[in-house]
């Protein structure tokens, strides 16, 4: 069969967009052949320039909108669409939520092979801007050789200056601006990834109702650190700490292993679901605190704990969900593979006076089979894996534990659908899935799904 694509690279085409992909791109078809057009919306007639052609699909760059969707909105962010982060900012917020509900539904039907899954409407934010509580910006030079915070241009290591980011906390942006100001005052050279020369790599910050924790990443020694602390304290009134991280490696991982507290605390306190948590810059915390409360309360509601249950919180991070569940269960075991997160989780449990929990530091796929072979019986479990989902051995062990209710919290509908199918084949029913918009203006969606035996 010789199926020649109906378009060639550098063609200029006219196209009607009929749907949105799971990555937020417009999808149009020419004789059944798929063309992806980022920033185009369903219902729009557009012109586009073909930039990539494969046997299965093409990608084209939007050049002109001939017929505009009624759901297209005005942009309010200075770096959209250059930064590539907000893949749906041009779509009205209510329509973003509808698209995310459909995305979860499609994944469960196409990848999970569920006939008619119950997917509740995606829960959105009242104020879907400035929601992020953490940010990290590489430092670079602008055209006048002034140090500026930026972002990496897509698929490259060229820095594009960022004046502001509409989904980021203002405090995070203020920290990055202050770090750039300090670097310009003292002529601190920016680290160059190709020559490995220079000092300043990233400016980072994490915020909560308690304050702001600032962090500066350098390739080695930090000169003029007193001046940096002074400037940050002056610019950020509710600053609680300044930390220096050393990353001397030639890598695109942001943080190195060495943290040095320069001023104040090297941790930030935050309250989640009624418990206080102390988080270091390195440990994982959900980035949207408003929607985290919504997400966690859905997880708790779906689990319907009566008080006497033996529960597992798998992929527990610093124990945020574990402590919430502990108030409603007999005992909760948190499982997580990052040692620093488990150390945090133990301290957090103690500080909140919660003793009906224990934490195990290892991968879910090695701990769960071991616990089950030792005779562990579980009544309920929350699983909240990273984007790649769960290993099958972890899911099989859960099924073997006799667990009656499983709440799957997921940031990736595709792997969630795959894993729910594995559980369905082991006798679980997918009762319902509730998408929650943790990442407004991007195509990302979080889901809480309930499976029962
Ligand atoms: N439930 C937590 C964390 C969710 S993020 C919260 O809501 O904050 C997923 C967590 O899984 C991360 O902390 C990550 O370190 C951990 N993780 C990743 N792979 C793992 C594995 N194979 N086994 C156990 N934990 C893992």
PDB file of C-alpha atoms in Angstrom, residues 49-258:
ATOM      1  CA  UNK A  49       2.347  26.531   6.671  1.00  0.00           C
ATOM      2  CA  UNK A  50       3.361  22.864   6.758  1.00  0.00           C
ATOM      3  CA  UNK A  51       6.526  22.392   8.816  1.00  0.00           C
ATOM      4  CA  UNK A  52       6.655  18.616   9.245  1.00  0.00           C
ATOM      5  CA  UNK A  53       5.318  15.672   7.266  1.00  0.00           C
ATOM      6  CA  UNK A  54       5.303  12.000   8.288  1.00  0.00           C
ATOM      7  CA  UNK A  55       3.462   9.034   6.800  1.00  0.00           C
ATOM      8  CA  UNK A  56       0.807   9.292   9.522  1.00  0.00           C
ATOM      9  CA  UNK A  57       0.375  13.024  10.112  1.00  0.00           C
ATOM     10  CA  UNK A  58       1.674  16.528   9.438  1.00  0.00           C
ATOM     11  CA  UNK A  59       2.286  19.583  11.634  1.00  0.00           C
ATOM     12  CA  UNK A  60       1.553  23.073  10.314  1.00  0.00           C
ATOM     13  CA  UNK A  61       2.076  26.554  11.695  1.00  0.00           C
ATOM     14  CA  UNK A  62      -0.982  28.787  11.937  1.00  0.00           C
ATOM     15  CA  UNK A  63      -0.506  31.786   9.610  1.00  0.00           C
ATOM     16  CA  UNK A  64      -4.014  33.247   9.275  1.00  0.00           C
ATOM     17  CA  UNK A  65      -7.430  32.727  10.802  1.00  0.00           C
ATOM     18  CA  UNK A  66     -10.060  32.946   8.046  1.00  0.00           C
ATOM     19  CA  UNK A  67     -13.056  32.111  10.231  1.00  0.00           C
ATOM     20  CA  UNK A  68     -12.571  32.632  13.933  1.00  0.00           C
ATOM     21  CA  UNK A  69     -14.106  30.473  16.666  1.00  0.00           C
ATOM     22  CA  UNK A  70     -16.539  32.287  18.972  1.00  0.00           C
ATOM     23  CA  UNK A  71     -14.539  30.734  21.813  1.00  0.00           C
ATOM     24  CA  UNK A  72     -11.255  32.414  20.866  1.00  0.00           C
ATOM     25  CA  UNK A  73     -10.182  34.893  23.569  1.00  0.00           C
ATOM     26  CA  UNK A  74      -7.880  37.893  23.735  1.00  0.00           C
ATOM     27  CA  UNK A  75      -4.419  37.211  25.137  1.00  0.00           C
ATOM     28  CA  UNK A  76      -3.498  38.818  28.448  1.00  0.00           C
ATOM     29  CA  UNK A  77       0.012  37.413  28.941  1.00  0.00           C
ATOM     30  CA  UNK A  78       3.144  39.170  27.643  1.00  0.00           C
ATOM     31  CA  UNK A  79       5.005  35.931  26.812  1.00  0.00           C
ATOM     32  CA  UNK A  80       2.173  33.908  25.309  1.00  0.00           C
ATOM     33  CA  UNK A  81       2.493  32.169  22.876  1.00  0.00           C
ATOM     34  CA  UNK A  82       6.309  32.494  22.672  1.00  0.00           C
ATOM     35  CA  UNK A  83       7.011  30.584  25.870  1.00  0.00           C
ATOM     36  CA  UNK A  84       5.052  27.524  24.740  1.00  0.00           C
ATOM     37  CA  UNK A  85       3.659  26.865  28.232  1.00  0.00           C
ATOM     38  CA  UNK A  86       0.024  27.940  27.903  1.00  0.00           C
ATOM     39  CA  UNK A  87      -1.126  25.793  25.007  1.00  0.00           C
ATOM     40  CA  UNK A  88      -4.816  26.726  25.492  1.00  0.00           C
ATOM     41  CA  UNK A  89      -4.680  30.397  26.537  1.00  0.00           C
ATOM     42  CA  UNK A  90      -6.480  31.412  23.308  1.00  0.00           C
ATOM     43  CA  UNK A  91      -9.530  29.298  24.278  1.00  0.00           C
ATOM     44  CA  UNK A  92     -12.301  30.668  26.536  1.00  0.00           C
ATOM     45  CA  UNK A  93     -11.938  29.187  30.012  1.00  0.00           C
ATOM     46  CA  UNK A  94     -15.300  27.367  30.045  1.00  0.00           C
ATOM     47  CA  UNK A  95     -14.330  25.741  26.728  1.00  0.00           C
ATOM     48  CA  UNK A  96     -10.914  24.729  28.134  1.00  0.00           C
ATOM     49  CA  UNK A  97     -12.768  22.854  30.881  1.00  0.00           C
ATOM     50  CA  UNK A  98     -15.043  21.151  28.338  1.00  0.00           C
ATOM     51  CA  UNK A  99     -11.995  20.155  26.283  1.00  0.00           C
ATOM     52  CA  UNK A 100     -10.353  18.645  29.371  1.00  0.00           C
ATOM     53  CA  UNK A 101     -13.478  16.665  30.276  1.00  0.00           C
ATOM     54  CA  UNK A 102     -13.511  15.308  26.701  1.00  0.00           C
ATOM     55  CA  UNK A 103      -9.801  14.527  26.869  1.00  0.00           C
ATOM     56  CA  UNK A 104     -10.315  12.299  29.934  1.00  0.00           C
ATOM     57  CA  UNK A 105     -13.364  10.690  28.345  1.00  0.00           C
ATOM     58  CA  UNK A 106     -11.499   9.994  25.084  1.00  0.00           C
ATOM     59  CA  UNK A 107      -8.546   8.451  26.915  1.00  0.00           C
ATOM     60  CA  UNK A 108     -10.799   6.134  28.922  1.00  0.00           C
ATOM     61  CA  UNK A 109     -12.725   5.068  25.816  1.00  0.00           C
ATOM     62  CA  UNK A 110      -9.860   4.773  23.312  1.00  0.00           C
ATOM     63  CA  UNK A 111      -6.942   3.711  25.487  1.00  0.00           C
ATOM     64  CA  UNK A 112      -8.809   2.181  28.441  1.00  0.00           C
ATOM     65  CA  UNK A 113     -11.444   0.428  26.290  1.00  0.00           C
ATOM     66  CA  UNK A 114     -14.267   1.432  28.633  1.00  0.00           C
ATOM     67  CA  UNK A 115     -17.591   1.613  26.771  1.00  0.00           C
ATOM     68  CA  UNK A 116     -19.274   4.546  28.440  1.00  0.00           C
ATOM     69  CA  UNK A 117     -17.169   5.777  31.355  1.00  0.00           C
ATOM     70  CA  UNK A 118     -18.775   8.234  33.767  1.00  0.00           C
ATOM     71  CA  UNK A 119     -16.672  11.399  33.481  1.00  0.00           C
ATOM     72  CA  UNK A 120     -17.926  14.324  35.545  1.00  0.00           C
ATOM     73  CA  UNK A 121     -17.439  17.888  34.238  1.00  0.00           C
ATOM     74  CA  UNK A 122     -13.931  19.217  34.902  1.00  0.00           C
ATOM     75  CA  UNK A 123     -13.850  21.437  38.012  1.00  0.00           C
ATOM     76  CA  UNK A 124     -12.301  24.778  37.112  1.00  0.00           C
ATOM     77  CA  UNK A 125     -10.964  27.764  39.053  1.00  0.00           C
ATOM     78  CA  UNK A 126     -12.861  30.942  39.835  1.00  0.00           C
ATOM     79  CA  UNK A 127      -9.730  32.990  39.072  1.00  0.00           C
ATOM     80  CA  UNK A 128      -7.605  30.962  36.676  1.00  0.00           C
ATOM     81  CA  UNK A 129      -4.520  33.238  36.741  1.00  0.00           C
ATOM     82  CA  UNK A 130      -1.442  33.562  38.993  1.00  0.00           C
ATOM     83  CA  UNK A 131      -2.184  30.136  40.422  1.00  0.00           C
ATOM     84  CA  UNK A 132       1.309  28.644  40.462  1.00  0.00           C
ATOM     85  CA  UNK A 133       3.100  28.600  43.814  1.00  0.00           C
ATOM     86  CA  UNK A 134       6.491  27.652  42.426  1.00  0.00           C
ATOM     87  CA  UNK A 135       8.608  28.825  39.554  1.00  0.00           C
ATOM     88  CA  UNK A 136      12.050  28.285  38.183  1.00  0.00           C
ATOM     89  CA  UNK A 137      13.616  30.436  35.503  1.00  0.00           C
ATOM     90  CA  UNK A 138      16.934  30.039  33.721  1.00  0.00           C
ATOM     91  CA  UNK A 139      18.982  33.235  33.616  1.00  0.00           C
ATOM     92  CA  UNK A 140      20.382  34.673  30.407  1.00  0.00           C
ATOM     93  CA  UNK A 141      21.255  37.908  28.631  1.00  0.00           C
ATOM     94  CA  UNK A 142      18.958  40.211  26.702  1.00  0.00           C
ATOM     95  CA  UNK A 143      20.078  42.011  23.533  1.00  0.00           C
ATOM     96  CA  UNK A 144      21.776  44.731  25.645  1.00  0.00           C
ATOM     97  CA  UNK A 145      23.754  42.110  27.582  1.00  0.00           C
ATOM     98  CA  UNK A 146      21.735  42.726  30.703  1.00  0.00           C
ATOM     99  CA  UNK A 147      21.073  39.672  32.863  1.00  0.00           C
ATOM    100  CA  UNK A 148      17.403  38.673  32.658  1.00  0.00           C
ATOM    101  CA  UNK A 149      15.241  35.762  33.801  1.00  0.00           C
ATOM    102  CA  UNK A 150      13.911  33.844  30.819  1.00  0.00           C
ATOM    103  CA  UNK A 151      12.690  30.586  29.429  1.00  0.00           C
ATOM    104  CA  UNK A 152      14.287  28.264  26.943  1.00  0.00           C
ATOM    105  CA  UNK A 153      12.952  28.775  23.426  1.00  0.00           C
ATOM    106  CA  UNK A 154      11.186  25.598  22.336  1.00  0.00           C
ATOM    107  CA  UNK A 155      13.499  22.708  21.481  1.00  0.00           C
ATOM    108  CA  UNK A 156      16.565  24.875  22.106  1.00  0.00           C
ATOM    109  CA  UNK A 157      18.747  26.287  24.818  1.00  0.00           C
ATOM    110  CA  UNK A 158      18.399  29.875  23.666  1.00  0.00           C
ATOM    111  CA  UNK A 159      17.035  32.084  26.470  1.00  0.00           C
ATOM    112  CA  UNK A 160      14.047  34.297  25.720  1.00  0.00           C
ATOM    113  CA  UNK A 161      13.581  37.054  28.338  1.00  0.00           C
ATOM    114  CA  UNK A 162      10.400  36.794  30.404  1.00  0.00           C
ATOM    115  CA  UNK A 163       8.951  40.009  31.808  1.00  0.00           C
ATOM    116  CA  UNK A 164       6.054  38.263  33.472  1.00  0.00           C
ATOM    117  CA  UNK A 165       4.140  34.996  33.355  1.00  0.00           C
ATOM    118  CA  UNK A 166       0.389  35.274  33.843  1.00  0.00           C
ATOM    119  CA  UNK A 167      -0.040  31.928  35.615  1.00  0.00           C
ATOM    120  CA  UNK A 168       2.845  32.496  38.012  1.00  0.00           C
ATOM    121  CA  UNK A 169       2.649  34.011  41.499  1.00  0.00           C
ATOM    122  CA  UNK A 170       3.763  37.665  41.496  1.00  0.00           C
ATOM    123  CA  UNK A 171       6.136  36.898  44.369  1.00  0.00           C
ATOM    124  CA  UNK A 172       7.946  34.286  42.280  1.00  0.00           C
ATOM    125  CA  UNK A 173       8.348  36.811  39.450  1.00  0.00           C
ATOM    126  CA  UNK A 174       9.608  39.426  41.940  1.00  0.00           C
ATOM    127  CA  UNK A 175      12.282  37.025  43.203  1.00  0.00           C
ATOM    128  CA  UNK A 176      13.542  36.305  39.690  1.00  0.00           C
ATOM    129  CA  UNK A 177      13.615  40.031  38.848  1.00  0.00           C
ATOM    130  CA  UNK A 178      15.566  40.766  42.060  1.00  0.00           C
ATOM    131  CA  UNK A 179      18.121  38.043  41.278  1.00  0.00           C
ATOM    132  CA  UNK A 180      18.655  39.571  37.819  1.00  0.00           C
ATOM    133  CA  UNK A 181      19.004  43.053  39.339  1.00  0.00           C
ATOM    134  CA  UNK A 182      21.636  41.792  41.780  1.00  0.00           C
ATOM    135  CA  UNK A 183      23.531  40.005  38.971  1.00  0.00           C
ATOM    136  CA  UNK A 184      23.601  43.238  36.946  1.00  0.00           C
ATOM    137  CA  UNK A 185      24.715  45.298  39.962  1.00  0.00           C
ATOM    138  CA  UNK A 186      27.675  43.014  40.659  1.00  0.00           C
ATOM    139  CA  UNK A 187      28.374  41.851  37.070  1.00  0.00           C
ATOM    140  CA  UNK A 188      27.768  38.208  37.952  1.00  0.00           C
ATOM    141  CA  UNK A 189      28.260  36.237  34.718  1.00  0.00           C
ATOM    142  CA  UNK A 190      25.500  33.908  33.579  1.00  0.00           C
ATOM    143  CA  UNK A 191      26.446  30.243  33.199  1.00  0.00           C
ATOM    144  CA  UNK A 192      26.932  29.238  29.582  1.00  0.00           C
ATOM    145  CA  UNK A 193      25.792  25.700  28.799  1.00  0.00           C
ATOM    146  CA  UNK A 194      28.117  25.263  25.848  1.00  0.00           C
ATOM    147  CA  UNK A 195      31.361  26.629  27.296  1.00  0.00           C
ATOM    148  CA  UNK A 196      30.513  25.699  30.939  1.00  0.00           C
ATOM    149  CA  UNK A 197      31.826  29.116  31.989  1.00  0.00           C
ATOM    150  CA  UNK A 198      29.978  31.624  34.145  1.00  0.00           C
ATOM    151  CA  UNK A 199      28.181  31.395  37.479  1.00  0.00           C
ATOM    152  CA  UNK A 200      24.468  32.141  37.616  1.00  0.00           C
ATOM    153  CA  UNK A 201      22.156  29.358  36.389  1.00  0.00           C
ATOM    154  CA  UNK A 202      18.574  29.591  37.735  1.00  0.00           C
ATOM    155  CA  UNK A 203      16.396  31.712  40.000  1.00  0.00           C
ATOM    156  CA  UNK A 204      13.649  29.833  41.779  1.00  0.00           C
ATOM    157  CA  UNK A 205      10.983  30.551  44.366  1.00  0.00           C
ATOM    158  CA  UNK A 206       8.199  28.783  46.224  1.00  0.00           C
ATOM    159  CA  UNK A 207       5.354  30.658  47.933  1.00  0.00           C
ATOM    160  CA  UNK A 208       2.594  29.924  50.418  1.00  0.00           C
ATOM    161  CA  UNK A 209       0.343  31.894  52.748  1.00  0.00           C
ATOM    162  CA  UNK A 210       3.317  31.721  55.121  1.00  0.00           C
ATOM    163  CA  UNK A 211       5.782  33.552  52.900  1.00  0.00           C
ATOM    164  CA  UNK A 212       8.309  33.215  50.116  1.00  0.00           C
ATOM    165  CA  UNK A 213      11.356  30.954  49.871  1.00  0.00           C
ATOM    166  CA  UNK A 214      13.937  32.104  47.317  1.00  0.00           C
ATOM    167  CA  UNK A 215      16.637  29.956  45.771  1.00  0.00           C
ATOM    168  CA  UNK A 216      19.551  30.760  43.505  1.00  0.00           C
ATOM    169  CA  UNK A 217      21.351  28.066  41.535  1.00  0.00           C
ATOM    170  CA  UNK A 218      24.957  28.640  40.551  1.00  0.00           C
ATOM    171  CA  UNK A 219      27.707  26.545  39.019  1.00  0.00           C
ATOM    172  CA  UNK A 220      29.957  27.086  42.039  1.00  0.00           C
ATOM    173  CA  UNK A 221      30.729  29.777  44.606  1.00  0.00           C
ATOM    174  CA  UNK A 222      28.206  32.573  45.115  1.00  0.00           C
ATOM    175  CA  UNK A 223      29.910  35.984  45.208  1.00  0.00           C
ATOM    176  CA  UNK A 224      28.213  38.984  46.891  1.00  0.00           C
ATOM    177  CA  UNK A 225      25.723  36.707  48.653  1.00  0.00           C
ATOM    178  CA  UNK A 226      25.135  39.265  51.454  1.00  0.00           C
ATOM    179  CA  UNK A 227      24.067  41.836  48.873  1.00  0.00           C
ATOM    180  CA  UNK A 228      21.754  39.290  47.257  1.00  0.00           C
ATOM    181  CA  UNK A 229      20.067  38.529  50.589  1.00  0.00           C
ATOM    182  CA  UNK A 230      19.749  42.217  51.359  1.00  0.00           C
ATOM    183  CA  UNK A 231      18.176  43.017  48.001  1.00  0.00           C
ATOM    184  CA  UNK A 232      15.739  40.089  48.231  1.00  0.00           C
ATOM    185  CA  UNK A 233      14.690  41.099  51.770  1.00  0.00           C
ATOM    186  CA  UNK A 234      14.149  44.636  50.577  1.00  0.00           C
ATOM    187  CA  UNK A 235      12.136  43.642  47.473  1.00  0.00           C
ATOM    188  CA  UNK A 236      10.107  40.750  48.942  1.00  0.00           C
ATOM    189  CA  UNK A 237       8.464  41.859  52.213  1.00  0.00           C
ATOM    190  CA  UNK A 238       7.238  38.375  53.244  1.00  0.00           C
ATOM    191  CA  UNK A 239      10.493  36.575  52.410  1.00  0.00           C
ATOM    192  CA  UNK A 240      11.131  33.713  54.864  1.00  0.00           C
ATOM    193  CA  UNK A 241      14.369  32.294  53.510  1.00  0.00           C
ATOM    194  CA  UNK A 242      17.107  32.412  50.893  1.00  0.00           C
ATOM    195  CA  UNK A 243      18.858  29.234  49.789  1.00  0.00           C
ATOM    196  CA  UNK A 244      21.830  28.709  47.523  1.00  0.00           C
ATOM    197  CA  UNK A 245      22.068  25.552  45.432  1.00  0.00           C
ATOM    198  CA  UNK A 246      25.243  24.466  43.668  1.00  0.00           C
ATOM    199  CA  UNK A 247      24.905  22.620  40.397  1.00  0.00           C
ATOM    200  CA  UNK A 248      28.309  22.186  38.788  1.00  0.00           C
ATOM    201  CA  UNK A 249      27.176  19.472  36.394  1.00  0.00           C
ATOM    202  CA  UNK A 250      26.684  19.783  32.659  1.00  0.00           C
ATOM    203  CA  UNK A 251      23.026  18.748  32.765  1.00  0.00           C
ATOM    204  CA  UNK A 252      19.540  20.105  32.169  1.00  0.00           C
ATOM    205  CA  UNK A 253      18.483  19.002  35.644  1.00  0.00           C
ATOM    206  CA  UNK A 254      18.020  22.306  37.480  1.00  0.00           C
ATOM    207  CA  UNK A 255      19.126  21.492  41.014  1.00  0.00           C
ATOM    208  CA  UNK A 256      22.447  20.130  42.188  1.00  0.00           C
ATOM    209  CA  UNK A 257      22.878  18.104  45.386  1.00  0.00           C
ATOM    210  CA  UNK A 258      24.313  20.861  47.581  1.00  0.00           C
TER     211      UNK A 258
END
